[in-house]
């Protein structure tokens, strides 16, 4: 898997794959090609049997400082309509395997939205999150107003979206936007630890559970509960369920096969 703006390591560690955003001079600004590459890589990794969890990271300076402003500057509304970049974002959101964002430095605008599109976020203590689009005369477009509000609540989300202020990793963690703050230099290591723990589980159960938690964002409680129940039943169609419960009774570690 060779790309221009991302580096992909499908067999990074055990069943954990790594995607590194790689436009360091532009603070990993998300141009259209980078996003297409990311979509393509995630689709491929989703199909690999020996990958159970995927980490997306950047570098020390930036996870990503937003969509590429230089690429967007001259576009008008109809250009954007034709480019239809959000189809790419929708596909990324549909990744079946768990996605962990390991964030150092800036996660701004589309960069913050990309981190929030992942299922969990770990950040180094110097990381900064924000939606500064308002300072460019625009607003978030890849889920920022929705996901930030669900994570932080109305008041804080409104403050960030309307002022473009950043929040640091500790505040982001206290407010529930991210899972964990770690020393900067340990960010990727800690993400790998979390990914490996997840990767030991049944791939079938992981997929169904992820889908069900995401449903909570997209539906009312009744619909979400109904969806959860169906997926819960579906787990019992897998060999992994039999193996998981048998292993518990036999007091041994389960061997999950994703079947
Ligand atoms: C294009 C970017 C960029 C971006 C940084 N760069 N962010 N290029 N798009 N989003 C480039 C700079 O132009 C510069 O290149 C180089 O990266 C280093 O950036 P500096 O500004 O010199 O670094 P610094 O002074 O450390 O400031 C860091 C920063 C600042 C605070 C992160 O770069 C910044 O404010 N960036 C923009 C953040 C932003 O507004 N994001 C939202 C974008 S809109 P050159 O060659 O000039 O030296 C968005 C909408 C999403 O994301 C919609 C859905 C897809």
PDB file of N, CA and C in Angstrom, residues 7 24 28 37 50 76 108 111 117 138 192 205 219 221 238 248:
ATOM      1  N   UNK A   7       1.387   7.149   5.079  1.00  0.00           N
ATOM      2  CA  UNK A   7       2.225   5.944   5.136  1.00  0.00           C
ATOM      3  C   UNK A   7       1.405   4.879   5.847  1.00  0.00           C
ATOM      4  N   UNK A  24       4.193  16.741   6.323  1.00  0.00           N
ATOM      5  CA  UNK A  24       4.724  17.454   7.492  1.00  0.00           C
ATOM      6  C   UNK A  24       4.900  18.951   7.274  1.00  0.00           C
ATOM      7  N   UNK A  28       0.268  18.537   7.965  1.00  0.00           N
ATOM      8  CA  UNK A  28      -0.684  17.476   7.587  1.00  0.00           C
ATOM      9  C   UNK A  28      -2.046  18.008   7.147  1.00  0.00           C
ATOM     10  N   UNK A  37      -6.731   8.941  -0.377  1.00  0.00           N
ATOM     11  CA  UNK A  37      -5.783   7.877  -0.015  1.00  0.00           C
ATOM     12  C   UNK A  37      -6.198   7.227   1.307  1.00  0.00           C
ATOM     13  N   UNK A  50      -5.862 -10.221   8.964  1.00  0.00           N
ATOM     14  CA  UNK A  50      -4.896 -10.103  10.066  1.00  0.00           C
ATOM     15  C   UNK A  50      -4.809  -8.692  10.654  1.00  0.00           C
ATOM     16  N   UNK A  76     -15.799  27.720  -5.252  1.00  0.00           N
ATOM     17  CA  UNK A  76     -17.117  28.256  -4.917  1.00  0.00           C
ATOM     18  C   UNK A  76     -18.031  27.097  -4.511  1.00  0.00           C
ATOM     19  N   UNK A 108      -7.001  20.406  14.265  1.00  0.00           N
ATOM     20  CA  UNK A 108      -7.835  21.596  14.052  1.00  0.00           C
ATOM     21  C   UNK A 108      -8.741  21.431  12.842  1.00  0.00           C
ATOM     22  N   UNK A 111      -9.014  18.408  10.859  1.00  0.00           N
ATOM     23  CA  UNK A 111      -8.147  17.511  11.643  1.00  0.00           C
ATOM     24  C   UNK A 111      -8.827  17.070  12.930  1.00  0.00           C
ATOM     25  N   UNK A 117     -14.001  11.470  14.053  1.00  0.00           N
ATOM     26  CA  UNK A 117     -14.587  10.407  13.232  1.00  0.00           C
ATOM     27  C   UNK A 117     -14.044   9.049  13.671  1.00  0.00           C
ATOM     28  N   UNK A 138     -15.784  30.727   7.471  1.00  0.00           N
ATOM     29  CA  UNK A 138     -16.618  29.556   7.179  1.00  0.00           C
ATOM     30  C   UNK A 138     -16.990  28.871   8.494  1.00  0.00           C
ATOM     31  N   UNK A 192      -1.016   2.016  20.752  1.00  0.00           N
ATOM     32  CA  UNK A 192      -0.768   0.627  20.338  1.00  0.00           C
ATOM     33  C   UNK A 192      -1.226  -0.330  21.441  1.00  0.00           C
ATOM     34  N   UNK A 205     -17.647  -9.659  16.959  1.00  0.00           N
ATOM     35  CA  UNK A 205     -18.261  -8.896  18.052  1.00  0.00           C
ATOM     36  C   UNK A 205     -17.798  -7.438  18.007  1.00  0.00           C
ATOM     37  N   UNK A 219     -29.415   8.084  16.261  1.00  0.00           N
ATOM     38  CA  UNK A 219     -30.825   7.729  16.391  1.00  0.00           C
ATOM     39  C   UNK A 219     -31.316   8.059  17.795  1.00  0.00           C
ATOM     40  N   UNK A 221     -33.266   6.866  21.392  1.00  0.00           N
ATOM     41  CA  UNK A 221     -32.955   5.729  22.264  1.00  0.00           C
ATOM     42  C   UNK A 221     -33.678   4.450  21.837  1.00  0.00           C
ATOM     43  N   UNK A 238     -22.154 -16.434  15.675  1.00  0.00           N
ATOM     44  CA  UNK A 238     -20.724 -16.598  15.386  1.00  0.00           C
ATOM     45  C   UNK A 238     -20.110 -17.752  16.184  1.00  0.00           C
ATOM     46  N   UNK A 248     -14.423 -19.236  28.755  1.00  0.00           N
ATOM     47  CA  UNK A 248     -14.684 -18.722  30.107  1.00  0.00           C
ATOM     48  C   UNK A 248     -14.972 -19.891  31.050  1.00  0.00           C
TER      49      UNK A 248
END
